[in-house]
Amino acid sequence: VCPCLAGHVCSKLLRAAVLAVVVPPLLLGTICSEMAEVLQLQALPSIVYGLEEQAVALSLEAAAAGSSALAVTDAAEAEMLEARAAELEGRSKAEEEAAMEQQERDAGFE
């Protein structure tokens, strides 16, 4: 056997052995990468749905905060109206008492 031919065969075998060791992990890496892409694409609708749900929740929170602010405003207005009603009632009683005193004075002059 020619040493030149033996060296050529050995280099071919060595090259084939390197390819046999290196190529499968590269292929596995490519396959895993493609599977990851597919999973990411499948996850996108769920992510979008989650973001939509979050937007709805924020909208409801804003509406609740607005309702709460209106309730506080309404309560303050109700207190103001109650105070005004008490003031008018007091004034009405004072006027009623003044009118009765005036009637008594007028009746005393007759």
Short mmCIF file of N, CA and C in Angstrom, two decimals:
data_model
loop_
_atom_site.label_atom_id
_atom_site.label_comp_id
_atom_site.label_asym_id
_atom_site.label_seq_id
_atom_site.Cartn_x
_atom_site.Cartn_y
_atom_site.Cartn_z
N VAL A 1 0.86 -1.17 0.00
CA VAL A 1 0.00 0.00 0.00
C VAL A 1 0.90 1.23 0.00
N CYS A 2 0.56 2.12 -0.82
CA CYS A 2 1.33 3.35 -0.98
C CYS A 2 1.12 4.24 0.23
N PRO A 3 2.19 4.75 0.85
CA PRO A 3 2.01 5.62 2.01
C PRO A 3 1.22 6.87 1.65
N CYS A 4 1.33 7.31 0.45
CA CYS A 4 0.58 8.48 0.02
C CYS A 4 -0.91 8.19 0.03
N LEU A 5 -1.27 7.01 -0.44
CA LEU A 5 -2.66 6.59 -0.47
C LEU A 5 -3.19 6.38 0.94
N ALA A 6 -2.39 5.81 1.82
CA ALA A 6 -2.79 5.59 3.21
C ALA A 6 -3.03 6.92 3.91
N GLY A 7 -2.17 7.90 3.64
CA GLY A 7 -2.36 9.23 4.25
C GLY A 7 -3.62 9.90 3.75
N HIS A 8 -3.89 9.69 2.47
CA HIS A 8 -5.09 10.27 1.87
C HIS A 8 -6.34 9.64 2.48
N VAL A 9 -6.33 8.33 2.65
CA VAL A 9 -7.46 7.63 3.25
C VAL A 9 -7.63 8.05 4.70
N CYS A 10 -6.51 8.17 5.42
CA CYS A 10 -6.58 8.59 6.83
C CYS A 10 -7.15 9.99 6.96
N SER A 11 -6.75 10.90 6.07
CA SER A 11 -7.27 12.26 6.16
C SER A 11 -8.77 12.29 5.85
N LYS A 12 -9.19 11.44 4.88
CA LYS A 12 -10.63 11.35 4.58
C LYS A 12 -11.38 10.80 5.77
N LEU A 13 -10.83 9.76 6.42
CA LEU A 13 -11.49 9.18 7.59
C LEU A 13 -11.53 10.18 8.74
N LEU A 14 -10.43 10.91 8.91
CA LEU A 14 -10.38 11.92 9.97
C LEU A 14 -11.41 13.02 9.71
N ARG A 15 -11.51 13.44 8.46
CA ARG A 15 -12.49 14.47 8.08
C ARG A 15 -13.91 13.96 8.32
N ALA A 16 -14.16 12.70 7.98
CA ALA A 16 -15.49 12.10 8.19
C ALA A 16 -15.78 11.98 9.67
N ALA A 17 -14.78 11.64 10.47
CA ALA A 17 -14.99 11.52 11.92
C ALA A 17 -15.30 12.88 12.53
N VAL A 18 -14.58 13.92 12.09
CA VAL A 18 -14.84 15.29 12.59
C VAL A 18 -16.25 15.71 12.22
N LEU A 19 -16.64 15.45 10.99
CA LEU A 19 -17.99 15.81 10.56
C LEU A 19 -19.04 15.04 11.37
N ALA A 20 -18.75 13.76 11.65
CA ALA A 20 -19.69 12.94 12.41
C ALA A 20 -19.85 13.47 13.83
N VAL A 21 -18.80 14.07 14.37
CA VAL A 21 -18.85 14.60 15.74
C VAL A 21 -19.42 16.01 15.77
N VAL A 22 -19.09 16.85 14.79
CA VAL A 22 -19.46 18.26 14.80
C VAL A 22 -20.85 18.51 14.23
N VAL A 23 -21.23 17.83 13.16
CA VAL A 23 -22.48 18.12 12.46
C VAL A 23 -23.73 17.84 13.31
N PRO A 24 -23.85 16.70 14.01
CA PRO A 24 -25.09 16.48 14.77
C PRO A 24 -25.42 17.57 15.79
N PRO A 25 -24.45 18.07 16.59
CA PRO A 25 -24.81 19.17 17.49
C PRO A 25 -25.24 20.43 16.75
N LEU A 26 -24.59 20.69 15.60
CA LEU A 26 -25.00 21.87 14.82
C LEU A 26 -26.43 21.71 14.32
N LEU A 27 -26.74 20.51 13.83
CA LEU A 27 -28.10 20.25 13.36
C LEU A 27 -29.09 20.34 14.51
N LEU A 28 -28.70 19.80 15.65
CA LEU A 28 -29.58 19.84 16.83
C LEU A 28 -29.81 21.28 17.26
N GLY A 29 -28.73 22.07 17.20
CA GLY A 29 -28.88 23.50 17.54
C GLY A 29 -29.82 24.21 16.59
N THR A 30 -29.72 23.91 15.31
CA THR A 30 -30.60 24.52 14.31
C THR A 30 -32.05 24.09 14.55
N ILE A 31 -32.23 22.80 14.81
CA ILE A 31 -33.59 22.29 15.07
C ILE A 31 -34.17 22.95 16.32
N CYS A 32 -33.36 23.04 17.37
CA CYS A 32 -33.83 23.68 18.60
C CYS A 32 -34.17 25.15 18.36
N SER A 33 -33.36 25.82 17.58
CA SER A 33 -33.61 27.22 17.26
C SER A 33 -34.93 27.38 16.51
N GLU A 34 -35.17 26.51 15.55
CA GLU A 34 -36.42 26.58 14.79
C GLU A 34 -37.62 26.26 15.68
N MET A 35 -37.46 25.30 16.58
CA MET A 35 -38.56 24.98 17.50
C MET A 35 -38.84 26.16 18.43
N ALA A 36 -37.79 26.83 18.86
CA ALA A 36 -37.97 28.01 19.71
C ALA A 36 -38.73 29.09 18.97
N GLU A 37 -38.42 29.30 17.70
CA GLU A 37 -39.14 30.28 16.90
C GLU A 37 -40.62 29.92 16.78
N VAL A 38 -40.89 28.65 16.53
CA VAL A 38 -42.28 28.19 16.41
C VAL A 38 -43.02 28.42 17.72
N LEU A 39 -42.38 28.10 18.83
CA LEU A 39 -43.02 28.29 20.14
C LEU A 39 -43.27 29.77 20.42
N GLN A 40 -42.32 30.61 20.03
CA GLN A 40 -42.52 32.05 20.21
C GLN A 40 -43.70 32.54 19.39
N LEU A 41 -43.78 32.06 18.15
CA LEU A 41 -44.90 32.47 17.30
C LEU A 41 -46.23 31.98 17.86
N GLN A 42 -46.22 30.79 18.44
CA GLN A 42 -47.45 30.26 19.04
C GLN A 42 -47.81 31.04 20.31
N ALA A 43 -46.81 31.59 20.99
CA ALA A 43 -47.06 32.32 22.23
C ALA A 43 -47.58 33.74 21.97
N LEU A 44 -47.34 34.26 20.77
CA LEU A 44 -47.75 35.64 20.48
C LEU A 44 -49.23 35.90 20.70
N PRO A 45 -50.15 35.04 20.25
CA PRO A 45 -51.56 35.32 20.52
C PRO A 45 -51.87 35.40 22.02
N SER A 46 -51.23 34.55 22.79
CA SER A 46 -51.45 34.60 24.24
C SER A 46 -50.93 35.90 24.83
N ILE A 47 -49.79 36.33 24.34
CA ILE A 47 -49.22 37.59 24.83
C ILE A 47 -50.14 38.75 24.46
N VAL A 48 -50.62 38.75 23.22
CA VAL A 48 -51.53 39.81 22.78
C VAL A 48 -52.81 39.79 23.61
N TYR A 49 -53.35 38.61 23.85
CA TYR A 49 -54.56 38.48 24.67
C TYR A 49 -54.30 39.01 26.07
N GLY A 50 -53.15 38.66 26.63
CA GLY A 50 -52.80 39.14 27.97
C GLY A 50 -52.69 40.66 28.01
N LEU A 51 -52.11 41.25 26.98
CA LEU A 51 -52.01 42.71 26.92
C LEU A 51 -53.39 43.35 26.78
N GLU A 52 -54.26 42.73 26.00
CA GLU A 52 -55.62 43.26 25.87
C GLU A 52 -56.35 43.19 27.20
N GLU A 53 -56.19 42.07 27.91
CA GLU A 53 -56.82 41.93 29.22
C GLU A 53 -56.29 42.97 30.19
N GLN A 54 -55.00 43.23 30.13
CA GLN A 54 -54.39 44.24 31.00
C GLN A 54 -54.95 45.62 30.67
N ALA A 55 -55.14 45.91 29.38
CA ALA A 55 -55.71 47.20 28.98
C ALA A 55 -57.14 47.33 29.48
N VAL A 56 -57.92 46.26 29.41
CA VAL A 56 -59.29 46.29 29.92
C VAL A 56 -59.28 46.52 31.43
N ALA A 57 -58.37 45.85 32.13
CA ALA A 57 -58.28 46.02 33.58
C ALA A 57 -57.92 47.46 33.93
N LEU A 58 -56.97 48.04 33.20
CA LEU A 58 -56.60 49.43 33.45
C LEU A 58 -57.77 50.37 33.17
N SER A 59 -58.52 50.08 32.13
CA SER A 59 -59.69 50.90 31.81
C SER A 59 -60.73 50.82 32.92
N LEU A 60 -60.95 49.61 33.43
CA LEU A 60 -61.91 49.45 34.53
C LEU A 60 -61.42 50.15 35.80
N GLU A 61 -60.12 50.08 36.05
CA GLU A 61 -59.57 50.78 37.21
C GLU A 61 -59.78 52.28 37.08
N ALA A 62 -59.56 52.81 35.87
CA ALA A 62 -59.75 54.24 35.63
C ALA A 62 -61.22 54.62 35.83
N ALA A 63 -62.12 53.79 35.34
CA ALA A 63 -63.55 54.06 35.52
C ALA A 63 -63.92 54.02 37.00
N ALA A 64 -63.36 53.06 37.74
CA ALA A 64 -63.63 52.97 39.17
C ALA A 64 -63.09 54.19 39.90
N ALA A 65 -61.90 54.65 39.51
CA ALA A 65 -61.33 55.84 40.14
C ALA A 65 -62.20 57.06 39.84
N GLY A 66 -62.70 57.15 38.61
CA GLY A 66 -63.60 58.25 38.25
C GLY A 66 -64.88 58.21 39.06
N SER A 67 -65.45 57.02 39.22
CA SER A 67 -66.67 56.87 40.01
C SER A 67 -66.42 57.23 41.46
N SER A 68 -65.26 56.83 41.97
CA SER A 68 -64.91 57.15 43.35
C SER A 68 -64.78 58.66 43.53
N ALA A 69 -64.15 59.32 42.56
CA ALA A 69 -64.01 60.77 42.64
C ALA A 69 -65.38 61.45 42.60
N LEU A 70 -66.28 60.93 41.74
CA LEU A 70 -67.63 61.49 41.69
C LEU A 70 -68.37 61.27 43.01
N ALA A 71 -68.17 60.12 43.62
CA ALA A 71 -68.82 59.83 44.89
C ALA A 71 -68.34 60.80 45.97
N VAL A 72 -67.04 61.09 45.97
CA VAL A 72 -66.50 62.04 46.95
C VAL A 72 -67.08 63.42 46.70
N THR A 73 -67.14 63.82 45.43
CA THR A 73 -67.72 65.12 45.08
C THR A 73 -69.19 65.18 45.49
N ASP A 74 -69.95 64.11 45.20
CA ASP A 74 -71.36 64.07 45.57
C ASP A 74 -71.53 64.14 47.08
N ALA A 75 -70.68 63.45 47.83
CA ALA A 75 -70.77 63.48 49.29
C ALA A 75 -70.50 64.89 49.82
N ALA A 76 -69.49 65.56 49.25
CA ALA A 76 -69.18 66.93 49.68
C ALA A 76 -70.35 67.87 49.34
N GLU A 77 -70.93 67.67 48.16
CA GLU A 77 -72.07 68.51 47.77
C GLU A 77 -73.27 68.25 48.68
N ALA A 78 -73.48 66.98 49.03
CA ALA A 78 -74.58 66.65 49.94
C ALA A 78 -74.38 67.30 51.30
N GLU A 79 -73.15 67.28 51.81
CA GLU A 79 -72.87 67.94 53.10
C GLU A 79 -73.13 69.44 53.00
N MET A 80 -72.71 70.04 51.88
CA MET A 80 -72.92 71.47 51.69
C MET A 80 -74.42 71.79 51.65
N LEU A 81 -75.19 70.94 50.94
CA LEU A 81 -76.63 71.17 50.86
C LEU A 81 -77.30 70.98 52.21
N GLU A 82 -76.84 70.00 52.99
CA GLU A 82 -77.39 69.79 54.33
C GLU A 82 -77.11 71.01 55.22
N ALA A 83 -75.89 71.54 55.12
CA ALA A 83 -75.54 72.73 55.90
C ALA A 83 -76.41 73.92 55.48
N ARG A 84 -76.61 74.07 54.18
CA ARG A 84 -77.46 75.16 53.66
C ARG A 84 -78.90 74.99 54.13
N ALA A 85 -79.39 73.73 54.11
CA ALA A 85 -80.76 73.47 54.57
C ALA A 85 -80.89 73.79 56.06
N ALA A 86 -79.89 73.43 56.86
CA ALA A 86 -79.93 73.74 58.29
C ALA A 86 -79.90 75.25 58.51
N GLU A 87 -79.10 75.94 57.71
CA GLU A 87 -79.04 77.41 57.81
C GLU A 87 -80.39 78.03 57.47
N LEU A 88 -81.01 77.56 56.37
CA LEU A 88 -82.31 78.09 55.96
C LEU A 88 -83.39 77.76 57.00
N GLU A 89 -83.29 76.57 57.57
CA GLU A 89 -84.26 76.18 58.61
C GLU A 89 -84.12 77.08 59.83
N GLY A 90 -82.87 77.35 60.21
CA GLY A 90 -82.64 78.26 61.34
C GLY A 90 -83.17 79.66 61.04
N ARG A 91 -82.91 80.13 59.83
CA ARG A 91 -83.39 81.46 59.44
C ARG A 91 -84.91 81.49 59.42
N SER A 92 -85.53 80.40 58.93
CA SER A 92 -86.98 80.31 58.87
C SER A 92 -87.57 80.35 60.27
N LYS A 93 -86.97 79.61 61.20
CA LYS A 93 -87.45 79.64 62.59
C LYS A 93 -87.31 81.02 63.19
N ALA A 94 -86.17 81.67 62.92
CA ALA A 94 -85.96 83.03 63.45
C ALA A 94 -87.01 83.98 62.88
N GLU A 95 -87.27 83.86 61.56
CA GLU A 95 -88.29 84.73 60.95
C GLU A 95 -89.67 84.42 61.50
N GLU A 96 -89.94 83.13 61.73
CA GLU A 96 -91.23 82.73 62.29
C GLU A 96 -91.40 83.29 63.70
N GLU A 97 -90.34 83.19 64.50
CA GLU A 97 -90.39 83.74 65.86
C GLU A 97 -90.56 85.25 65.82
N ALA A 98 -89.84 85.91 64.90
CA ALA A 98 -89.96 87.37 64.77
C ALA A 98 -91.39 87.74 64.36
N ALA A 99 -91.97 86.96 63.44
CA ALA A 99 -93.33 87.23 62.99
C ALA A 99 -94.31 87.03 64.14
N MET A 100 -94.11 86.00 64.97
CA MET A 100 -95.01 85.77 66.10
C MET A 100 -94.88 86.88 67.13
N GLU A 101 -93.65 87.34 67.36
CA GLU A 101 -93.45 88.45 68.29
C GLU A 101 -94.12 89.71 67.76
N GLN A 102 -94.01 89.91 66.46
CA GLN A 102 -94.65 91.07 65.85
C GLN A 102 -96.17 90.98 65.99
N GLN A 103 -96.72 89.77 65.80
CA GLN A 103 -98.16 89.58 65.96
C GLN A 103 -98.57 89.86 67.40
N GLU A 104 -97.75 89.39 68.33
CA GLU A 104 -98.06 89.63 69.75
C GLU A 104 -98.02 91.11 70.06
N ARG A 105 -97.03 91.80 69.49
CA ARG A 105 -96.95 93.26 69.71
C ARG A 105 -98.13 93.96 69.06
N ASP A 106 -98.46 93.52 67.85
CA ASP A 106 -99.59 94.13 67.16
C ASP A 106 -100.89 93.85 67.92
N ALA A 107 -101.00 92.64 68.48
CA ALA A 107 -102.21 92.29 69.23
C ALA A 107 -102.28 93.07 70.52
N GLY A 108 -101.14 93.41 71.09
CA GLY A 108 -101.10 94.17 72.34
C GLY A 108 -101.51 95.60 72.12
N PHE A 109 -101.38 96.15 70.92
CA PHE A 109 -101.76 97.52 70.64
C PHE A 109 -103.23 97.65 70.35
N GLU A 110 -103.92 96.57 70.15
CA GLU A 110 -105.34 96.66 69.80
C GLU A 110 -106.22 96.78 70.96
#
